[in-house]
Short mmCIF file of C-alpha atoms and ligand atoms in Angstrom, two decimals:
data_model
loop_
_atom_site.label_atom_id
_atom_site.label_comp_id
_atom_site.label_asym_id
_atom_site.label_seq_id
_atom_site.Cartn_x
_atom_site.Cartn_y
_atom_site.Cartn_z
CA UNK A 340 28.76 -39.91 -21.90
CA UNK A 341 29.89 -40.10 -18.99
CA UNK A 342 28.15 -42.09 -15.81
CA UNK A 343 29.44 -41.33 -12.37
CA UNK A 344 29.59 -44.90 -10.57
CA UNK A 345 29.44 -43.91 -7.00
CA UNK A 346 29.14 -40.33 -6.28
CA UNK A 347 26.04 -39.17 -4.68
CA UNK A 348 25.20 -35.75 -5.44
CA UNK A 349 27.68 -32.71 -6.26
CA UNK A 350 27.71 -32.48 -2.40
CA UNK A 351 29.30 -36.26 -1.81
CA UNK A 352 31.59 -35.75 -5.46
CA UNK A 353 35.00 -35.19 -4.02
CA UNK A 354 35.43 -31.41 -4.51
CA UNK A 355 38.83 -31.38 -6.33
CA UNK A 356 36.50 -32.50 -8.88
CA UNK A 357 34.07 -29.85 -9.36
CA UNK A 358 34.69 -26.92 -11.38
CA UNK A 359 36.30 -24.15 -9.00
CA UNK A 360 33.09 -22.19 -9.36
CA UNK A 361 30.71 -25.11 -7.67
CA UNK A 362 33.11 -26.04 -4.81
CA UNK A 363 32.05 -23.36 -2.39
CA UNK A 364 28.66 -23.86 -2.89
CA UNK A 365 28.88 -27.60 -2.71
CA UNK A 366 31.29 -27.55 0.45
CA UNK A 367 28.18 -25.16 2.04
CA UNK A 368 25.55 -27.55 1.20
CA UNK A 369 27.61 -31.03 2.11
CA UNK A 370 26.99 -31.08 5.49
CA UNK A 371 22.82 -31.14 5.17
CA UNK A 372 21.89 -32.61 2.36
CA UNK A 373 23.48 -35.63 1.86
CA UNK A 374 23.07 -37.89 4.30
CA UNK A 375 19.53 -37.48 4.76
CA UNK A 376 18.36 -37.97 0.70
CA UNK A 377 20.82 -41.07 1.04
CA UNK A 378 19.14 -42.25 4.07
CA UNK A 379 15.40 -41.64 2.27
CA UNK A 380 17.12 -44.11 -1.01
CA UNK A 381 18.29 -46.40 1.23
CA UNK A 382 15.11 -46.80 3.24
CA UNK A 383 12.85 -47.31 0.61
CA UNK A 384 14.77 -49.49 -1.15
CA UNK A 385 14.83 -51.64 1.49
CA UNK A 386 11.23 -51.94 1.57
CA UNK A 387 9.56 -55.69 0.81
CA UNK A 388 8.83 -56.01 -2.94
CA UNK A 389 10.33 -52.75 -3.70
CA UNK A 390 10.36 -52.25 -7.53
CA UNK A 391 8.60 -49.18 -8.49
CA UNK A 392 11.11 -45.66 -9.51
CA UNK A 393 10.97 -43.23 -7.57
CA UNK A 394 12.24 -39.40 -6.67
CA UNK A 395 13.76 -38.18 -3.71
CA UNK A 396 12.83 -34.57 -2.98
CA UNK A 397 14.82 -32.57 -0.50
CA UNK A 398 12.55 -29.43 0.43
CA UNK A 399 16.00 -28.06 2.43
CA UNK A 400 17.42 -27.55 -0.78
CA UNK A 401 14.77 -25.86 -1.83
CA UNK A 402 15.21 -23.66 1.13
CA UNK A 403 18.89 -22.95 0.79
CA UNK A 404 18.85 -22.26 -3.06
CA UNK A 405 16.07 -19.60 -2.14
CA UNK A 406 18.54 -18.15 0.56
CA UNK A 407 20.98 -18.12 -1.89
CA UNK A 408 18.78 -15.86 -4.08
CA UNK A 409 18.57 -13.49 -1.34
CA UNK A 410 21.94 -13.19 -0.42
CA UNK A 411 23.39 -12.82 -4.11
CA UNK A 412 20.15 -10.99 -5.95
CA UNK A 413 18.59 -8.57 -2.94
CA UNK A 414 17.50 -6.51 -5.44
CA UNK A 415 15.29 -9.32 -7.15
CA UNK A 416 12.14 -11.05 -6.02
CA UNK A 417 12.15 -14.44 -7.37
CA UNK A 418 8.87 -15.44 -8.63
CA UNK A 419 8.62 -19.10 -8.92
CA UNK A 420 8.03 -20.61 -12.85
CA UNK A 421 5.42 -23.08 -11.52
CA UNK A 422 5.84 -25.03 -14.67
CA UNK A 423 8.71 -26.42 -14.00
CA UNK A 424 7.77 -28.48 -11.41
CA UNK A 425 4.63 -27.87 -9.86
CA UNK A 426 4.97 -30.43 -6.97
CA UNK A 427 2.83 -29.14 -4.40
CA UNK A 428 4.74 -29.11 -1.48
CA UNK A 429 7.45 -27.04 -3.39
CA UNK A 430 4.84 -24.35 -4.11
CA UNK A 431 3.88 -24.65 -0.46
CA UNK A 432 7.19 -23.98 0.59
CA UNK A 433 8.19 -21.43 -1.70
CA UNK A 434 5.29 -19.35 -0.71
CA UNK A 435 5.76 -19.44 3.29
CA UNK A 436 9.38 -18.16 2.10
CA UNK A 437 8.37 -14.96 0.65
CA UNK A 438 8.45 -15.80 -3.11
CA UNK A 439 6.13 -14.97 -5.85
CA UNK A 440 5.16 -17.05 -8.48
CA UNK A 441 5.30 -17.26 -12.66
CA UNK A 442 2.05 -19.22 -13.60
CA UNK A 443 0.98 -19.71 -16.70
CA UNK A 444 -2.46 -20.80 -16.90
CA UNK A 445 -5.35 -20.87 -15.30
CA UNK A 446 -4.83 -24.53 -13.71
CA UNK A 447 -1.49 -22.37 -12.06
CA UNK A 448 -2.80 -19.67 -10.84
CA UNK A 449 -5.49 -21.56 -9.12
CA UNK A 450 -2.60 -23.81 -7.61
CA UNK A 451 -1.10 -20.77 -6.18
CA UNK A 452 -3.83 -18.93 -4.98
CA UNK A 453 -5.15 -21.77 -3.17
CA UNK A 454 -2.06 -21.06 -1.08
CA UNK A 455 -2.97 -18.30 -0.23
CA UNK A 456 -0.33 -16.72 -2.11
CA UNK A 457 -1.06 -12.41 -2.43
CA UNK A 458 -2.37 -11.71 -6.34
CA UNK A 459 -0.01 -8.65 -6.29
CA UNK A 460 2.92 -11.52 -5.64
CA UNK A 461 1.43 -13.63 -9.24
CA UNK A 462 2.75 -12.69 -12.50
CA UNK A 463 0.57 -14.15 -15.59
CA UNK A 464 3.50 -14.90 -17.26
CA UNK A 465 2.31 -16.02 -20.36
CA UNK A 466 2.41 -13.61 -23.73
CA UNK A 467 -0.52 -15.29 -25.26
CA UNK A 468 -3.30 -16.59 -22.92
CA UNK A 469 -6.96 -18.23 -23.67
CA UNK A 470 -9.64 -15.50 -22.97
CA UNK A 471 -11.06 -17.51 -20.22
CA UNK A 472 -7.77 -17.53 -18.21
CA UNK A 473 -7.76 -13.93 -18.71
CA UNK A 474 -11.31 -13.62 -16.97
CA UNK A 475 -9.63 -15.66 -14.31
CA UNK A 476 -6.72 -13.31 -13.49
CA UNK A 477 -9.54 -10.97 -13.34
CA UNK A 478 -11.97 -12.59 -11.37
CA UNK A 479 -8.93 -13.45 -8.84
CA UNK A 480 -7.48 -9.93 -8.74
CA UNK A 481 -4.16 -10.83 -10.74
CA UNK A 482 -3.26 -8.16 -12.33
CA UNK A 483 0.49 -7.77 -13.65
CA UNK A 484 0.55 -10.10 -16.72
CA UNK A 485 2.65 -9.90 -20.30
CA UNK A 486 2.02 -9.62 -23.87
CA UNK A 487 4.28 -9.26 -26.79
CA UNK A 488 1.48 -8.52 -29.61
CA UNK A 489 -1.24 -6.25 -30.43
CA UNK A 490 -4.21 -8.35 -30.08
CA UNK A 491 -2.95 -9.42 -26.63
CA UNK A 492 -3.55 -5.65 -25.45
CA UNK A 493 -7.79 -5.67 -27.45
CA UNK A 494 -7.78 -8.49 -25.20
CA UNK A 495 -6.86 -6.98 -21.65
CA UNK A 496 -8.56 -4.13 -22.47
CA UNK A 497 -11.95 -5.89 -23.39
CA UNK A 498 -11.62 -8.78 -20.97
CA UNK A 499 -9.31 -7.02 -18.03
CA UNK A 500 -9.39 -2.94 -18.00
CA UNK A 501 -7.32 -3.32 -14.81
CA UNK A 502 -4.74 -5.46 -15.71
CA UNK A 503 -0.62 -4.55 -15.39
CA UNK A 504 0.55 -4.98 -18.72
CA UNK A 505 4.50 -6.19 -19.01
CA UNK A 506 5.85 -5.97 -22.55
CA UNK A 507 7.97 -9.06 -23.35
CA UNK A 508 10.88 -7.87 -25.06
CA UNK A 509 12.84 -10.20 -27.34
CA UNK A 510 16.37 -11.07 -26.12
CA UNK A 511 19.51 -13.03 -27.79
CA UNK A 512 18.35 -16.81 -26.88
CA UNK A 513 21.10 -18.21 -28.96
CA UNK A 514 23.55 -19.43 -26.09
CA UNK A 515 20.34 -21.74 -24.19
CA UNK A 516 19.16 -24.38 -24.95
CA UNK A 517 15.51 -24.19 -24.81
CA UNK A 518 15.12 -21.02 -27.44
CA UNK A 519 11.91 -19.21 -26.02
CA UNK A 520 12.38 -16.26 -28.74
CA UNK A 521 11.42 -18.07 -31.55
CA UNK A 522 7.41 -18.28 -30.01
CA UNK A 523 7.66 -14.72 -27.75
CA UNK A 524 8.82 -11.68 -27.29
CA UNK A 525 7.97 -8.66 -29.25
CA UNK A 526 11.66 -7.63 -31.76
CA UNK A 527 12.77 -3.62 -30.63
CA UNK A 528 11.95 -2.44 -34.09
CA UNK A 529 8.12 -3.25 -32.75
CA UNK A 530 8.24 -1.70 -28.82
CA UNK A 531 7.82 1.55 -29.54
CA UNK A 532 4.50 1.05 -31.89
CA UNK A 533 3.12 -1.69 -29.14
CA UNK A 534 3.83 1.30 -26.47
CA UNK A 535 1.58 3.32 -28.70
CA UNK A 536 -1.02 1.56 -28.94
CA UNK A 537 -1.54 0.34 -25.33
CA UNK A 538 -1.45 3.99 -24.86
CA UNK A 539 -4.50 4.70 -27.23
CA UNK A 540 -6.17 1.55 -25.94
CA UNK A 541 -6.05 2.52 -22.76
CA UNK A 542 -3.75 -0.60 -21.33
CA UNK A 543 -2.03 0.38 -18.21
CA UNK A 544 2.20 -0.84 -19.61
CA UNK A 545 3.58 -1.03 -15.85
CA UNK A 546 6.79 -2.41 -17.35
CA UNK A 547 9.04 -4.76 -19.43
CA UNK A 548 9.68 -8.82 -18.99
CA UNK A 549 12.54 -10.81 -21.25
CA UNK A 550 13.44 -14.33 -20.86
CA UNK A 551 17.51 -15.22 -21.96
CA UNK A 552 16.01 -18.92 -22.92
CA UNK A 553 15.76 -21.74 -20.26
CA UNK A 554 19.01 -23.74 -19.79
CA UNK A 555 21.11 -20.29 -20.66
CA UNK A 556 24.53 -21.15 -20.92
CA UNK A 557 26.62 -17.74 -21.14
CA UNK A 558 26.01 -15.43 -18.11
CA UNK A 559 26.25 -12.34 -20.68
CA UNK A 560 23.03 -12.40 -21.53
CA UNK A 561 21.29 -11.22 -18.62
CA UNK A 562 23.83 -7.45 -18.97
CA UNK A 563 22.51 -7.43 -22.73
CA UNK A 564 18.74 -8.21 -21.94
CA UNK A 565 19.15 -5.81 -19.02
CA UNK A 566 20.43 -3.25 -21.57
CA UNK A 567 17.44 -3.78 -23.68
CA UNK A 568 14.83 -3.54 -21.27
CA UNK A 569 16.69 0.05 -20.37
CA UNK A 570 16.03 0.82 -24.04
CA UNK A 571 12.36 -0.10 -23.59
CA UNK A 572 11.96 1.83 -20.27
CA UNK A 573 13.22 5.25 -22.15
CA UNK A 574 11.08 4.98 -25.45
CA UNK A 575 8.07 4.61 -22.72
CA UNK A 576 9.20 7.73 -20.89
CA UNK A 577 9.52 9.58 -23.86
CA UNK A 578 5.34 8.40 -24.37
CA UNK A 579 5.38 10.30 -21.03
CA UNK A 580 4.91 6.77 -19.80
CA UNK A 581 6.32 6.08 -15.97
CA UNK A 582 6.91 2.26 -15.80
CA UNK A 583 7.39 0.45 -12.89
CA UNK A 584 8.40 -2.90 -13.32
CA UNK A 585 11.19 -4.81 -14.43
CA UNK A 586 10.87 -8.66 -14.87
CA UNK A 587 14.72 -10.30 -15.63
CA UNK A 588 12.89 -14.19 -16.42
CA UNK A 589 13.97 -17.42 -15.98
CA UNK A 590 17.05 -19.02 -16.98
CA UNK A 591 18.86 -19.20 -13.75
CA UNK A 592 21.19 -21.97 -13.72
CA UNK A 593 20.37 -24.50 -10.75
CA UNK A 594 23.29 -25.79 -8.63
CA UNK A 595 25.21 -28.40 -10.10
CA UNK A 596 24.44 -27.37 -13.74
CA UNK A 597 25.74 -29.91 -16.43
CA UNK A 598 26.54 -26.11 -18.24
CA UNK A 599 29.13 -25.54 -15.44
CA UNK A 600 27.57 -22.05 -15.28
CA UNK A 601 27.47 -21.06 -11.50
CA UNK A 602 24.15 -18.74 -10.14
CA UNK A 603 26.96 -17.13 -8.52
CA UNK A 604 28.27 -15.67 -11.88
CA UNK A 605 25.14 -14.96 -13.40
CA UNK A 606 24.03 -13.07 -10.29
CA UNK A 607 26.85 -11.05 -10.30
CA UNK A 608 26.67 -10.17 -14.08
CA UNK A 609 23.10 -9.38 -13.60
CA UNK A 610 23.55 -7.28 -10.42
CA UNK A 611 26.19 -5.13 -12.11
CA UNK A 612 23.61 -4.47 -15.13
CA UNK A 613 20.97 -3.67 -12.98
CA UNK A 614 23.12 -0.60 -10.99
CA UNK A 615 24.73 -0.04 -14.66
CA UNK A 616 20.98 0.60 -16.18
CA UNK A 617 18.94 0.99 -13.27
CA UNK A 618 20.78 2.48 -10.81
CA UNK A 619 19.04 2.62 -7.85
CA UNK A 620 19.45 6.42 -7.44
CA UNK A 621 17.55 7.13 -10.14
CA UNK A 622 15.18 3.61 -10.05
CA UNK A 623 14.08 3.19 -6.79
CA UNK A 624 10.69 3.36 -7.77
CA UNK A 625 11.06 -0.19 -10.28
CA UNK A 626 10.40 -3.15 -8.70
CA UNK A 627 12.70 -5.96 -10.39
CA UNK A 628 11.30 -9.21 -10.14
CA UNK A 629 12.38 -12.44 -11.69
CA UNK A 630 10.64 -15.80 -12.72
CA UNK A 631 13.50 -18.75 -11.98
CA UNK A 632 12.34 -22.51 -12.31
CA UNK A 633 14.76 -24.64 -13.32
CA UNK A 634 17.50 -22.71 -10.08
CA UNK A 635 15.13 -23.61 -7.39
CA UNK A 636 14.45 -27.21 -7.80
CA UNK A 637 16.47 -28.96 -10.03
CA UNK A 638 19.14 -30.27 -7.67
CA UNK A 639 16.55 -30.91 -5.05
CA UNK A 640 14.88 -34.12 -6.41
CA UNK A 641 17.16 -37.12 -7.20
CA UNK A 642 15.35 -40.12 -9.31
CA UNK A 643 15.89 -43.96 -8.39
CA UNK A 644 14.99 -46.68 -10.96
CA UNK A 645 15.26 -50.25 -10.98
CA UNK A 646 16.72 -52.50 -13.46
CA UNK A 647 13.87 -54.85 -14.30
CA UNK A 648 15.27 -56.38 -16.99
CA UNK A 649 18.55 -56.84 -19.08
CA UNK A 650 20.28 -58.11 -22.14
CA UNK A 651 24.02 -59.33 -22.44
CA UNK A 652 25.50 -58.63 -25.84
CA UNK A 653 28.64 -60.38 -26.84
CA UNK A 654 31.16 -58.11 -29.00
CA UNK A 655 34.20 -58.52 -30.29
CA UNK A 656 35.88 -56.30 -27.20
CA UNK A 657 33.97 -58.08 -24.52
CA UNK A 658 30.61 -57.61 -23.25
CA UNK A 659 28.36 -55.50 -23.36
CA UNK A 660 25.24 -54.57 -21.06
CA UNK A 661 21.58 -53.34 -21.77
CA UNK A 662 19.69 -52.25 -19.00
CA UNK A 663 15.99 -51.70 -18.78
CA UNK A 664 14.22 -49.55 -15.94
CA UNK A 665 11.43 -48.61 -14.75
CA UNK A 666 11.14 -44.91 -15.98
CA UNK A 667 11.97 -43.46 -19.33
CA UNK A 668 11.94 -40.67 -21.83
CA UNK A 669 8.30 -41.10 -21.78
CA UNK A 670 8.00 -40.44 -18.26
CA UNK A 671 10.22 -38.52 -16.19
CA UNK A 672 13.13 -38.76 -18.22
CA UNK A 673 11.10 -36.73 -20.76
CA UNK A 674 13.62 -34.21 -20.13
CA UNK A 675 16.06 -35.75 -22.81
CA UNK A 676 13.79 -34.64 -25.62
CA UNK A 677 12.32 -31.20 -23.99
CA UNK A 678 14.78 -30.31 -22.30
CA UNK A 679 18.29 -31.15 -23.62
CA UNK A 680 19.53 -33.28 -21.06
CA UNK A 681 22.22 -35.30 -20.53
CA UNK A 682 20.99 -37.31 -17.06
CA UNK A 683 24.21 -39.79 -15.76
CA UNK A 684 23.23 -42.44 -13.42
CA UNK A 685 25.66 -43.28 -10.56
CA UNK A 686 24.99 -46.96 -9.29
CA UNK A 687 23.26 -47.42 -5.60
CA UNK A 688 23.20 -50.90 -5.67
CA UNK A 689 25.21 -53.60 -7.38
CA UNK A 690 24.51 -57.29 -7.23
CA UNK A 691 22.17 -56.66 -4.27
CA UNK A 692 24.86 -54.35 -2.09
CA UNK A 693 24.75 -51.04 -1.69
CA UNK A 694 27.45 -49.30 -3.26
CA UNK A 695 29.31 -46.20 -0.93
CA UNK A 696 28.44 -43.14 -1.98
CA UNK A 697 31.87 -42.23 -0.40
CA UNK A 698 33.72 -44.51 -1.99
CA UNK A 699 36.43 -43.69 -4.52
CA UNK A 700 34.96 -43.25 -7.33
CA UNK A 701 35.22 -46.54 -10.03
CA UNK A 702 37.58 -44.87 -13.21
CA UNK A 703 35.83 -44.50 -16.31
CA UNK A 704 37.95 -47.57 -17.91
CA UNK A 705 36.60 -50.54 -15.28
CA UNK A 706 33.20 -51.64 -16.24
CA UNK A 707 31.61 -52.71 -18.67
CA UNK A 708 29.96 -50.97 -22.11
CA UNK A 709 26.46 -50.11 -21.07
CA UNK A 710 22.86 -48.36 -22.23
CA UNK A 711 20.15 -47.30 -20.01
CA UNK A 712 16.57 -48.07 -21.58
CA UNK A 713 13.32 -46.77 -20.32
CA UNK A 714 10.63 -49.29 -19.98
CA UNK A 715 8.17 -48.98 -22.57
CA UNK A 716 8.07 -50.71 -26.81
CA UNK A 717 9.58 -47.95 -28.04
CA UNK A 718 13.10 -47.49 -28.93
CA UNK A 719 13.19 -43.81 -28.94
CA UNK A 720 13.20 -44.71 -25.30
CA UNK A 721 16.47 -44.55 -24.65
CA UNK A 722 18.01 -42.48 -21.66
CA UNK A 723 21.67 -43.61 -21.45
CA UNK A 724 23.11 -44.28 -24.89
CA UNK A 725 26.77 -45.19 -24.34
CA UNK A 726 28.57 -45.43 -20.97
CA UNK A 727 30.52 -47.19 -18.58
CA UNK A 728 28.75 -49.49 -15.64
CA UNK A 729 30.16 -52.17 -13.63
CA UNK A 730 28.16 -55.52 -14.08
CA UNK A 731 24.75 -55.02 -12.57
CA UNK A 732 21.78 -57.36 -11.91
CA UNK A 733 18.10 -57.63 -12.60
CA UNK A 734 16.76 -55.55 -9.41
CA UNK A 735 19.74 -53.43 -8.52
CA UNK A 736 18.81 -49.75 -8.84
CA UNK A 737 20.84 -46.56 -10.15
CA UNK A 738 20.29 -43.14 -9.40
CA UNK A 739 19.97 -40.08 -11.08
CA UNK A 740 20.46 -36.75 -9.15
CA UNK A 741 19.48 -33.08 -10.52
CA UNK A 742 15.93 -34.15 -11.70
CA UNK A 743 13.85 -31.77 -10.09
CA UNK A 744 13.44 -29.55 -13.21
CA UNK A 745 11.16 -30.40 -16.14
CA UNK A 746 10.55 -33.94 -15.79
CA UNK A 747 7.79 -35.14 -13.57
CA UNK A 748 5.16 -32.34 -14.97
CA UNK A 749 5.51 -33.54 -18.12
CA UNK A 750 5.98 -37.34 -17.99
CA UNK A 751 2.95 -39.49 -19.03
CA UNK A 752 1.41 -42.78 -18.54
CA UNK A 753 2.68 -43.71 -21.98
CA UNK A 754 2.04 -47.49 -22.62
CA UNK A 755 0.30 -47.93 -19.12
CA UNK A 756 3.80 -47.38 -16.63
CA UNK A 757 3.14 -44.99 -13.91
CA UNK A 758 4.73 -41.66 -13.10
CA UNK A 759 6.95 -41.77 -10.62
CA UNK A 760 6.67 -41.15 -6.82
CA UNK A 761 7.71 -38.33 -4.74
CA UNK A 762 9.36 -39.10 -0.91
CA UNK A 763 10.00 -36.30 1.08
CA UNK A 764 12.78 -35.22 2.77
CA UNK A 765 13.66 -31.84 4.76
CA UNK A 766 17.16 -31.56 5.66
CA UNK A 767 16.53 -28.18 6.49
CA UNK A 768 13.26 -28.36 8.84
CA UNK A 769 12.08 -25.80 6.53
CA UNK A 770 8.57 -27.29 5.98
CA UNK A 771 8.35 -30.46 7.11
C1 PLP B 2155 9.77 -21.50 -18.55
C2 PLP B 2155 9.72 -20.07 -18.15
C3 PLP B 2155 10.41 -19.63 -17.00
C4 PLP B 2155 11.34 -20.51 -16.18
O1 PLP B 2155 12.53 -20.74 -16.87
P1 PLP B 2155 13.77 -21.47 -16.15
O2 PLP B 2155 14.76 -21.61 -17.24
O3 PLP B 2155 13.29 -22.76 -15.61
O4 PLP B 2155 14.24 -20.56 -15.06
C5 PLP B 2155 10.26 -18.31 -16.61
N1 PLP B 2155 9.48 -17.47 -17.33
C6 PLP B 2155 8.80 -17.85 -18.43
C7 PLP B 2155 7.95 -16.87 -19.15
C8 PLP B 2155 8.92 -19.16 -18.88
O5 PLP B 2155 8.27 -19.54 -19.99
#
């Protein structure tokens, strides 16, 4: 484990030590977004009687990732996987932008549409959905939603006649870490028979969807998914079937990925499997949409949390430090057990002083042993295990950047401690 004492964010890490792959992107991004999420930290920090975690969200970097999209993946409309962090000025945002969105549920699509987001612009994501979310879509003139099984399609066509159907294809998950495949997607030996069937129920198949698995690690997975779908696209045109659509999921690495997988590389893998199997000569007529989560906002919200509490062990090498905060696997750092994570703290305060986020960074040997505990009874709640920390104090605060993506939608008030706090910053002007 490793714990990165005073860097700030990928952007204020010295570049020499990023992999090759993140240093242009960081060097782009420096120049906006540091100084203003520090300044947000260092401001409320300061407040009287400050105690309470909380996030730092930088809608600029929201803003630039979505450039990003557009200048590497032209060919692909990002629709947003509200799930992954539904903060509401994020959705806002996203939608003045252009994008589309991934919801899941009926509490999402109501979300979206309430701003004002177009219902040909929603995807109902979701392979297996409760009837009444169904009548929903309906009701609200979203149309294009997925299925993977055979009673999904009685279902559109009893509850939805009109709907878009997108068959969910099973894709090699292995290489992510959050294995979707082993809850959706229908297997190829089953796509042809699900093609016949929509056909004899009447369900309108306007194309195919795949997810690689959330947190993918190996950029080859989107050129064998792509493949796939291709496979998918022919067996319907030999139906005499015309599809339409092609949705390339989530999975999208966000910038500063602990996987070390750039969006850079994935885009360009992708891009080159798109004009390999739909070449836009012979495709122009399929639009290709996507449903990225974790790429837009996870380096856009940085967490603080105060130490309210620690405990001084003595060992035989010296000693060593546990430190309580005041969020935890329970809350936002939830993302330990669902998601996989690794989160590293770098300190922005010790003994009372702020510590430079341009300072050189402290070597992994000075310090002190150290664990980071959340704040509740339990000891499952454990967010740091084993790392390296100079000697803090009751009341200093560390920081934890790259939150933005499956932690505050899923935290709870687990033995009565809040969820954290959002403060906004826009280092961009793009909303605020
Ligand atoms: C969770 C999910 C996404 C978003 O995945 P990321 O890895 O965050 O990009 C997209 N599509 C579907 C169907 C999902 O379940």
């Amino acid at each position: 484990m490793q714990i990165i004492a005073t860097a700030a964010t990928n952007a204020d890490r010295p570049l020499h030590e990023l992999p090759p792959k993140l240093q242009a992107c960081a060097a782009a991004s420096s120049r906006q977004s540091s100084g203003s999420v520090r300044q947000a930290l260092y401001a409320a920090i300061a407040q009287p009687d400050a105690e309470d975690a909380f996030f730092v969200a930088d809608l600029g970097e929201v803003q630039r990732q979505f450039a990003q999209w557009a200048q590497l993946l032209p060919r692909v409309q990002p629709f947003f996987a509200v799930k992954c962090n539904p903060d509401p000025l994020v959705v806002k945002l996203l939608a003045r932008l252009g994008a589309g969105f991934d919801c899941a549920s009926k509490a999402e699509l109501q979300q979206v549409l309430h701003e004002g987001v177009a219902p040909q612009n929603i995807i109902y994501a979701h392979p297996c959905k409760p009837a009444s979310h169904v009548r929903f879509a309906r009701a609200s003139g979203v149309e294009m939603m997925t299925f993977d099984n055979a009673d999904e399609l009685i279902k559109m066509q009893q509850l939805h006649p009109g709907a878009k159907a997108v068959l969910r294809i099973l894709t090699d998950d292995s290489g992510s870490l959050c294995q979707l495949g082993l809850k959706f997607g229908a297997a190829s030996e089953s796509t042809l028979e699900l093609l016949r069937t929509a056909q004899r129920l009447g369900v309108d198949v306007v194309g195919v969807s795949f997810h690689v698995g959330s947190g993918c690690q190996s950029e080859a997975a989107f050129g064998d998914a792509v493949m796939r779908a291709r496979c998918v696209f022919d067996q319907a045109a030999s139906l005499g079937m015309r599809m339409t659509l092609l949705d390339v999921g989530g999975g999208f690495p966000g910038r500063g990925d602990q996987s070390g997988l750039a969006f850079a590389d994935v885009a360009s893998v992708l891009a080159a499997a798109l004009d390999c199997h739909f070449p836009v000569s012979h495709y122009s007529h399929v639009r290709v949409i996507a449903e990225p989560g974790r790429y837009f906002v996870a380096s856009a919200f940085s967490l603080a949390v105060n130490i309210v509490a620690r405990r001084c062990v003595a060992r035989a090498d010296g000693p060593a430090f546990m430190y309580y905060v005041n969020d935890g696997v329970y809350g936002s750092f939830n993302c330990i057990m669902f998601d996989h994570q690794h989160p590293s703290p770098r300190v922005l305060t010790c003994a009372g002083q702020l510590v430079d986020a341009h300072a050189k960074a402290a070597s992994s040997a000075s310090g002190f042993e150290s664990s980071v505990w959340g704040p509740t009874c339990d000891s499952i709640d454990c967010i740091v295990p084993s790392g390296r920390l100079p000697e803090l104090q009751v009341g200093d605060w560390l920081v934890f950047d790259g939150m933005g993506a499956y932690t505050i939608c899923a935290a709870s008030r687990f033995n009565g401690f809040k969820i954290s706090d959002v403060v906004y910053v826009d280092t961009e002007h793009a909303l605020l």
